[in-house]
């Protein structure tokens, strides 16, 4: 049973957050390999701290992508984010690369052969979710949290807010009545800033972006509008706190409004079902809601390493469905949800992943080059016809 009247909170972090710096570097490495060889394999982890970047993992791809090339990729990612600080600078940071060949045991399970179809890169469970409380069919708290930080970053990159620096966090609490969001009761934004910028100055800058994102009349009371609650945020990014790839999995997905299987996305090529099957689950859930078959839809997929077909599909429309959930699950099982089938349907073997590393993997607009293809709603009519 879904509660109707409650408060719900989600958080987001900016591209300059230490963990997101790592996600960006890892996904830039994935893109570089897929651009050179669409069937390349990548499992890339990144760690950052004060003026140091460490990149490690397994790869299988063109020999031309040397460790020197990977170092350049990392520096360019940091430069694009905007780090030119004494404690973390794209030019000055030491970059250590420890990428090696993919395990032959893993490759044996994943690779297709004469007597086997390409299998999943690991066991695991993946969830997808969609709801009709925003036009993007995303939960409102996480969507607004992302949008505030994204607008702040765009203004910073455009030179409109020289007072701000790359690292930032947001947290949005909404009041729900009758299961629908009706107001923002509190808003927290912590943003790194130049030492010359005063607290009130930063507060007013943030206010402008919040008012652009929140619906008219939703700004919380002044004593529930928190900007840099500690008073100062000058030391930020990896100089202020170490970062790791894959440590913001709730930020990356639904802000806690739906379960998470536990597998991170960034740094992984699409043979890894942690990534590709989570995208497929979102695609299916979004098309159910877009097709008017439910107002909310949660989908779980499960896989075993080396096995192509999913072991299970679970559909839960949380009391909002217009159709039988078991039949929906049967229809989805008839789709090709093998790792290869997902990659073909969503065209995932392309360099489209660096753009996913901040501001969420879901609720984004599909792009002409195939980015965010899992956000398309081209399956909605087919699902509706199946029930008509």
Coordinates of C-alpha atoms in Angstrom, one line a residue:
X1 CA 0.0 0.0 0.0
X2 CA 1.4 3.4 -1.0
X3 CA 1.0 6.2 1.5
X4 CA -1.0 9.2 0.4
X5 CA 0.1 12.1 2.8
X6 CA 3.7 12.4 3.7
X7 CA 7.0 14.3 3.3
X8 CA 9.6 12.9 1.0
X9 CA 13.2 14.1 0.5
X10 CA 15.8 13.4 -2.3
X11 CA 19.3 14.8 -2.8
X12 CA 21.5 15.5 -5.8
X13 CA 25.2 16.3 -6.1
X14 CA 26.9 18.4 -8.8
X15 CA 29.4 17.3 -11.4
X16 CA 32.1 18.8 -9.2
X17 CA 31.3 16.6 -6.2
X18 CA 34.3 14.3 -5.6
X19 CA 32.4 11.1 -6.3
X20 CA 30.9 12.6 -9.5
X21 CA 34.4 13.7 -10.7
X22 CA 35.3 10.0 -10.5
X23 CA 32.1 8.9 -12.3
X24 CA 32.9 11.4 -15.1
X25 CA 36.5 10.1 -15.5
X26 CA 35.4 6.5 -15.5
X27 CA 32.6 7.1 -18.1
X28 CA 35.0 9.2 -20.3
X29 CA 37.2 6.1 -20.3
X30 CA 34.2 3.9 -21.3
X31 CA 33.3 6.3 -24.1
X32 CA 36.9 6.3 -25.4
X33 CA 37.0 2.5 -25.6
X34 CA 33.5 2.3 -27.2
X35 CA 34.4 5.0 -29.8
X36 CA 37.4 3.0 -30.8
X37 CA 35.7 -0.4 -30.7
X38 CA 32.0 -0.7 -30.0
X39 CA 32.4 -4.2 -28.6
X40 CA 35.1 -3.2 -26.1
X41 CA 34.9 -4.2 -22.5
X42 CA 35.5 -1.8 -19.7
X43 CA 35.2 -1.9 -15.9
X44 CA 36.9 1.3 -14.8
X45 CA 37.1 2.6 -11.2
X46 CA 38.5 6.0 -10.3
X47 CA 39.6 7.5 -6.9
X48 CA 40.4 11.1 -6.4
X49 CA 41.9 13.1 -3.5
X50 CA 44.1 16.2 -3.1
X51 CA 45.8 16.6 -6.5
X52 CA 45.8 12.9 -7.2
X53 CA 43.7 10.7 -9.5
X54 CA 44.0 6.9 -9.5
X55 CA 42.3 4.8 -12.3
X56 CA 42.1 1.1 -12.1
X57 CA 40.1 -1.8 -13.6
X58 CA 39.8 -4.3 -16.4
X59 CA 39.5 -3.6 -20.1
X60 CA 39.5 -5.4 -23.4
X61 CA 39.9 -3.2 -26.5
X62 CA 42.2 -1.6 -28.9
X63 CA 45.9 -1.4 -27.9
X64 CA 46.1 2.1 -29.2
X65 CA 44.4 3.4 -26.0
X66 CA 47.5 3.6 -23.9
X67 CA 47.8 4.6 -20.3
X68 CA 49.1 8.0 -21.5
X69 CA 45.9 8.4 -23.5
X70 CA 43.9 7.6 -20.4
X71 CA 45.8 10.2 -18.3
X72 CA 44.9 12.8 -20.9
X73 CA 41.2 11.7 -20.8
X74 CA 41.2 12.2 -17.0
X75 CA 42.8 15.6 -17.2
X76 CA 40.4 16.8 -19.8
X77 CA 37.4 15.6 -17.7
X78 CA 38.7 17.6 -14.7
X79 CA 39.3 20.6 -16.8
X80 CA 35.8 20.4 -18.3
X81 CA 34.3 20.3 -14.8
X82 CA 36.2 23.4 -13.9
X83 CA 38.9 22.5 -11.4
X84 CA 41.8 24.8 -11.4
X85 CA 42.4 25.0 -7.7
X86 CA 45.6 24.7 -5.7
X87 CA 44.4 21.4 -4.1
X88 CA 43.0 20.0 -7.3
X89 CA 44.0 21.2 -10.7
X90 CA 43.5 19.4 -14.0
X91 CA 47.1 20.2 -15.1
X92 CA 48.9 19.6 -11.8
X93 CA 47.2 16.5 -10.3
X94 CA 49.2 13.2 -10.4
X95 CA 47.3 10.6 -12.5
X96 CA 48.1 6.9 -11.9
X97 CA 46.6 4.3 -14.3
X98 CA 46.3 0.7 -13.4
X99 CA 44.1 -0.8 -16.1
X100 CA 44.7 -4.4 -17.2
X101 CA 43.2 -7.1 -19.4
X102 CA 39.7 -8.4 -18.5
X103 CA 39.7 -11.6 -16.5
X104 CA 39.5 -14.6 -18.9
X105 CA 37.1 -16.3 -16.5
X106 CA 34.6 -13.3 -16.8
X107 CA 35.1 -13.2 -20.5
X108 CA 34.4 -16.9 -20.9
X109 CA 31.0 -16.4 -19.2
X110 CA 30.1 -13.3 -21.2
X111 CA 31.3 -14.1 -24.7
X112 CA 29.0 -15.7 -27.2
X113 CA 30.2 -19.0 -28.7
X114 CA 29.2 -21.8 -31.0
X115 CA 27.0 -23.4 -28.3
X116 CA 26.0 -20.4 -26.2
X117 CA 24.5 -17.0 -26.4
X118 CA 26.3 -14.0 -25.0
X119 CA 25.7 -14.0 -21.2
X120 CA 25.3 -11.4 -18.5
X121 CA 28.5 -9.9 -17.2
X122 CA 27.5 -10.6 -13.6
X123 CA 24.7 -11.8 -11.4
X124 CA 22.4 -9.2 -9.8
X125 CA 19.1 -7.5 -9.6
X126 CA 18.2 -4.2 -11.3
X127 CA 15.2 -1.9 -10.8
X128 CA 13.4 0.6 -13.0
X129 CA 10.8 3.0 -12.0
X130 CA 8.4 5.7 -13.5
X131 CA 5.6 7.8 -12.1
X132 CA 3.3 10.5 -13.6
X133 CA 4.1 13.2 -11.1
X134 CA 6.4 15.1 -13.5
X135 CA 6.3 15.4 -17.3
X136 CA 9.6 13.4 -17.4
X137 CA 7.8 10.6 -15.5
X138 CA 10.2 10.9 -12.6
X139 CA 9.7 11.5 -8.9
X140 CA 9.6 15.2 -8.3
X141 CA 12.1 15.6 -5.4
X142 CA 15.0 14.1 -7.3
X143 CA 14.1 15.8 -10.5
X144 CA 14.0 19.3 -8.9
X145 CA 17.2 18.5 -6.9
X146 CA 19.0 17.7 -10.2
X147 CA 17.6 20.7 -12.0
X148 CA 18.7 23.3 -9.4
X149 CA 22.3 22.0 -9.5
X150 CA 22.3 21.7 -13.3
X151 CA 21.2 25.3 -13.8
X152 CA 23.9 26.4 -11.3
X153 CA 26.6 24.6 -13.2
X154 CA 25.4 26.0 -16.6
X155 CA 25.6 29.5 -15.2
X156 CA 29.0 28.9 -13.7
X157 CA 30.3 27.5 -17.1
X158 CA 28.9 30.5 -18.9
X159 CA 30.7 32.9 -16.5
X160 CA 27.5 34.3 -15.1
X161 CA 28.3 33.3 -11.5
X162 CA 32.0 33.8 -10.9
X163 CA 31.4 33.5 -7.2
X164 CA 30.6 29.8 -7.4
X165 CA 33.0 26.8 -7.7
X166 CA 32.3 23.3 -9.0
X167 CA 31.4 21.3 -5.9
X168 CA 27.7 21.4 -4.7
X169 CA 24.9 19.4 -3.2
X170 CA 21.1 19.9 -3.1
X171 CA 18.3 18.4 -1.1
X172 CA 14.6 18.9 -1.7
X173 CA 11.8 17.9 0.6
X174 CA 8.2 17.9 -0.8
X175 CA 4.9 17.5 0.9
X176 CA 2.5 15.0 -0.7
X177 CA -1.2 15.0 -0.4
X178 CA -3.4 12.4 -2.0
X179 CA -0.2 10.9 -3.3
X180 CA 0.7 14.0 -5.3
X181 CA 3.4 16.6 -4.6
X182 CA 1.8 19.9 -3.5
X183 CA 4.6 22.0 -1.9
X184 CA 8.3 22.2 -1.0
X185 CA 8.7 22.3 2.8
X186 CA 12.5 22.6 2.9
X187 CA 15.4 23.1 0.5
X188 CA 19.1 22.7 1.2
X189 CA 21.9 23.7 -1.1
X190 CA 25.5 23.6 -0.2
X191 CA 27.7 25.1 -2.9
X192 CA 31.5 25.7 -3.0
X193 CA 32.3 29.3 -3.5
X194 CA 35.2 31.7 -3.8
X195 CA 36.6 33.1 -0.6
X196 CA 35.5 36.6 -1.6
X197 CA 31.8 35.7 -1.8
X198 CA 29.8 36.3 1.4
X199 CA 27.1 34.0 2.7
X200 CA 24.2 36.2 1.9
X201 CA 25.5 36.8 -1.6
X202 CA 25.7 33.0 -2.2
X203 CA 22.2 32.6 -0.7
X204 CA 20.7 35.1 -3.1
X205 CA 22.4 33.5 -6.1
X206 CA 21.0 30.1 -5.1
X207 CA 17.6 31.5 -4.5
X208 CA 17.4 32.6 -8.2
X209 CA 18.0 29.1 -9.5
X210 CA 15.6 27.5 -7.0
X211 CA 12.8 29.8 -8.0
X212 CA 13.4 28.9 -11.7
X213 CA 13.0 25.2 -10.9
X214 CA 10.3 24.9 -8.2
X215 CA 6.6 25.5 -9.3
X216 CA 5.2 28.9 -8.6
X217 CA 4.6 29.5 -4.9
X218 CA 6.6 26.5 -3.8
X219 CA 9.6 28.2 -2.3
X220 CA 9.8 27.2 1.3
X221 CA 9.7 29.5 4.3
X222 CA 13.0 31.5 4.9
X223 CA 13.8 29.4 7.9
X224 CA 13.5 26.2 5.8
X225 CA 15.7 27.5 3.0
X226 CA 19.2 26.4 3.9
X227 CA 22.2 27.6 1.9
X228 CA 25.7 26.6 3.1
X229 CA 24.4 25.8 6.6
X230 CA 28.0 25.4 8.0
X231 CA 28.6 29.1 7.0
X232 CA 31.5 28.6 4.5
X233 CA 32.3 26.2 1.7
X234 CA 35.6 27.3 0.1
X235 CA 37.6 24.0 0.2
X236 CA 35.7 21.6 -2.0
X237 CA 36.0 18.8 -4.5
X238 CA 38.6 16.1 -4.1
X239 CA 40.7 18.5 -2.1
X240 CA 38.0 18.6 0.6
X241 CA 37.0 14.9 0.5
X242 CA 38.1 11.8 -1.4
X243 CA 35.9 10.6 -4.2
X244 CA 35.2 7.1 -5.7
X245 CA 33.3 5.9 -8.7
X246 CA 29.8 4.5 -8.0
X247 CA 29.2 6.0 -4.6
X248 CA 26.1 8.0 -5.6
X249 CA 23.8 5.3 -6.8
X250 CA 20.6 6.8 -5.3
X251 CA 21.4 10.2 -6.8
X252 CA 21.9 8.4 -10.1
X253 CA 18.5 6.8 -10.1
X254 CA 15.3 7.8 -8.3
X255 CA 16.4 9.6 -5.1
X256 CA 15.2 6.8 -2.9
X257 CA 11.7 6.7 -4.3
X258 CA 12.3 3.2 -5.6
X259 CA 14.5 0.2 -4.6
X260 CA 18.0 -0.1 -5.9
X261 CA 19.8 -3.4 -6.8
X262 CA 23.1 -2.1 -5.5
X263 CA 25.1 -2.0 -8.7
X264 CA 26.7 1.2 -9.8
X265 CA 26.5 2.4 -13.5
X266 CA 29.5 4.6 -14.2
X267 CA 32.7 3.0 -15.6
X268 CA 30.9 0.0 -17.0
X269 CA 30.4 -1.0 -20.7
X270 CA 26.9 -2.2 -21.6
X271 CA 27.6 -5.9 -21.3
X272 CA 27.4 -5.2 -17.6
X273 CA 23.8 -5.7 -16.7
X274 CA 24.2 -3.4 -13.6
X275 CA 24.1 -0.7 -16.2
X276 CA 22.2 -2.0 -19.3
X277 CA 19.5 -3.9 -17.5
X278 CA 18.8 -0.9 -15.1
X279 CA 18.4 1.2 -18.3
X280 CA 16.1 -1.5 -19.8
X281 CA 14.0 -1.6 -16.6
X282 CA 13.6 2.2 -16.6
X283 CA 12.6 2.0 -20.3
X284 CA 10.0 -0.6 -19.6
X285 CA 8.6 1.2 -16.6
X286 CA 8.4 4.5 -18.4
X287 CA 6.6 3.0 -21.3
X288 CA 4.0 1.4 -19.0
X289 CA 3.3 4.8 -17.5
X290 CA 3.5 6.7 -20.8
X291 CA 1.0 4.3 -22.3
X292 CA -1.5 5.0 -19.5
X293 CA -1.4 1.5 -18.1
X294 CA -0.5 2.7 -14.7
X295 CA 0.4 6.0 -12.9
X296 CA 3.4 4.3 -11.1
X297 CA 5.4 1.3 -12.2
X298 CA 8.3 -0.5 -10.6
X299 CA 10.1 -3.3 -12.5
X300 CA 12.8 -5.7 -11.2
X301 CA 15.0 -7.8 -13.5
X302 CA 17.4 -10.4 -12.3
X303 CA 20.4 -12.1 -14.0
X304 CA 23.0 -14.8 -13.5
X305 CA 26.6 -14.4 -14.8
X306 CA 27.0 -16.1 -18.2
X307 CA 23.3 -16.6 -18.7
X308 CA 21.6 -14.6 -21.4
X309 CA 17.9 -14.5 -20.4
X310 CA 16.7 -12.8 -17.3
X311 CA 15.9 -15.2 -14.5
X312 CA 12.8 -13.1 -13.4
X313 CA 10.7 -10.1 -14.2
X314 CA 8.6 -8.5 -11.5
X315 CA 6.1 -5.7 -12.2
X316 CA 4.4 -3.7 -9.4
X317 CA 2.1 -0.8 -10.3
X318 CA 1.6 0.1 -6.7
X319 CA -2.1 0.1 -6.8
X320 CA -2.4 2.4 -9.8
X321 CA -2.5 -0.1 -12.6
X322 CA -5.2 -0.4 -15.2
X323 CA -4.1 -3.8 -16.4
X324 CA -3.0 -7.2 -14.9
X325 CA 0.5 -7.0 -13.6
X326 CA 1.2 -10.7 -14.3
X327 CA 0.3 -10.3 -17.9
X328 CA 2.5 -7.3 -18.2
X329 CA 5.4 -9.3 -16.8
X330 CA 4.6 -12.1 -19.4
X331 CA 4.6 -9.5 -22.2
X332 CA 8.0 -8.2 -21.1
X333 CA 9.5 -11.7 -20.8
X334 CA 8.6 -12.1 -24.5
X335 CA 10.9 -9.2 -25.3
X336 CA 14.6 -9.9 -25.8
X337 CA 16.0 -8.7 -22.5
X338 CA 19.3 -10.6 -22.9
X339 CA 22.4 -8.3 -22.6
X340 CA 22.7 -8.4 -26.4
X341 CA 19.0 -7.8 -26.9
X342 CA 19.0 -4.8 -24.6
X343 CA 22.1 -3.3 -26.3
X344 CA 20.6 -3.7 -29.7
X345 CA 17.2 -2.2 -28.8
X346 CA 18.6 0.7 -27.0
X347 CA 21.8 1.0 -29.2
X348 CA 24.1 1.1 -26.2
X349 CA 27.4 0.2 -27.8
X350 CA 28.1 3.9 -28.4
X351 CA 30.2 6.6 -26.6
X352 CA 27.2 8.1 -24.8
X353 CA 28.0 7.7 -21.2
X354 CA 30.1 10.7 -19.9
X355 CA 26.9 12.8 -20.1
X356 CA 25.1 10.5 -17.7
X357 CA 27.7 10.9 -15.0
X358 CA 26.0 13.9 -13.3
X359 CA 22.4 15.0 -12.8
X360 CA 20.9 11.6 -13.1
X361 CA 20.7 8.8 -15.6
X362 CA 17.0 9.0 -15.8
X363 CA 14.5 11.8 -16.6
X364 CA 16.7 13.2 -19.3
X365 CA 15.9 13.9 -23.0
X366 CA 17.0 11.4 -25.7
X367 CA 19.5 12.9 -28.1
X368 CA 20.0 12.5 -31.8
X369 CA 23.3 10.6 -31.3
X370 CA 21.6 8.0 -29.2
X371 CA 22.1 9.4 -25.7
X372 CA 19.5 8.5 -23.1
X373 CA 17.8 6.1 -25.6
X374 CA 16.2 4.4 -22.6
X375 CA 14.1 7.5 -22.0
X376 CA 12.2 6.9 -25.3
X377 CA 8.5 6.0 -25.1
X378 CA 8.3 4.2 -28.4
X379 CA 7.1 1.0 -26.7
X380 CA 4.0 2.6 -25.1
X381 CA 1.6 2.1 -28.1
X382 CA 2.7 -1.6 -28.5
X383 CA 1.9 -2.2 -24.8
X384 CA -1.5 -0.5 -25.0
X385 CA -2.4 -2.6 -28.1
X386 CA -1.6 -5.8 -26.2
X387 CA -4.3 -5.0 -23.8
X388 CA -6.9 -3.7 -26.2

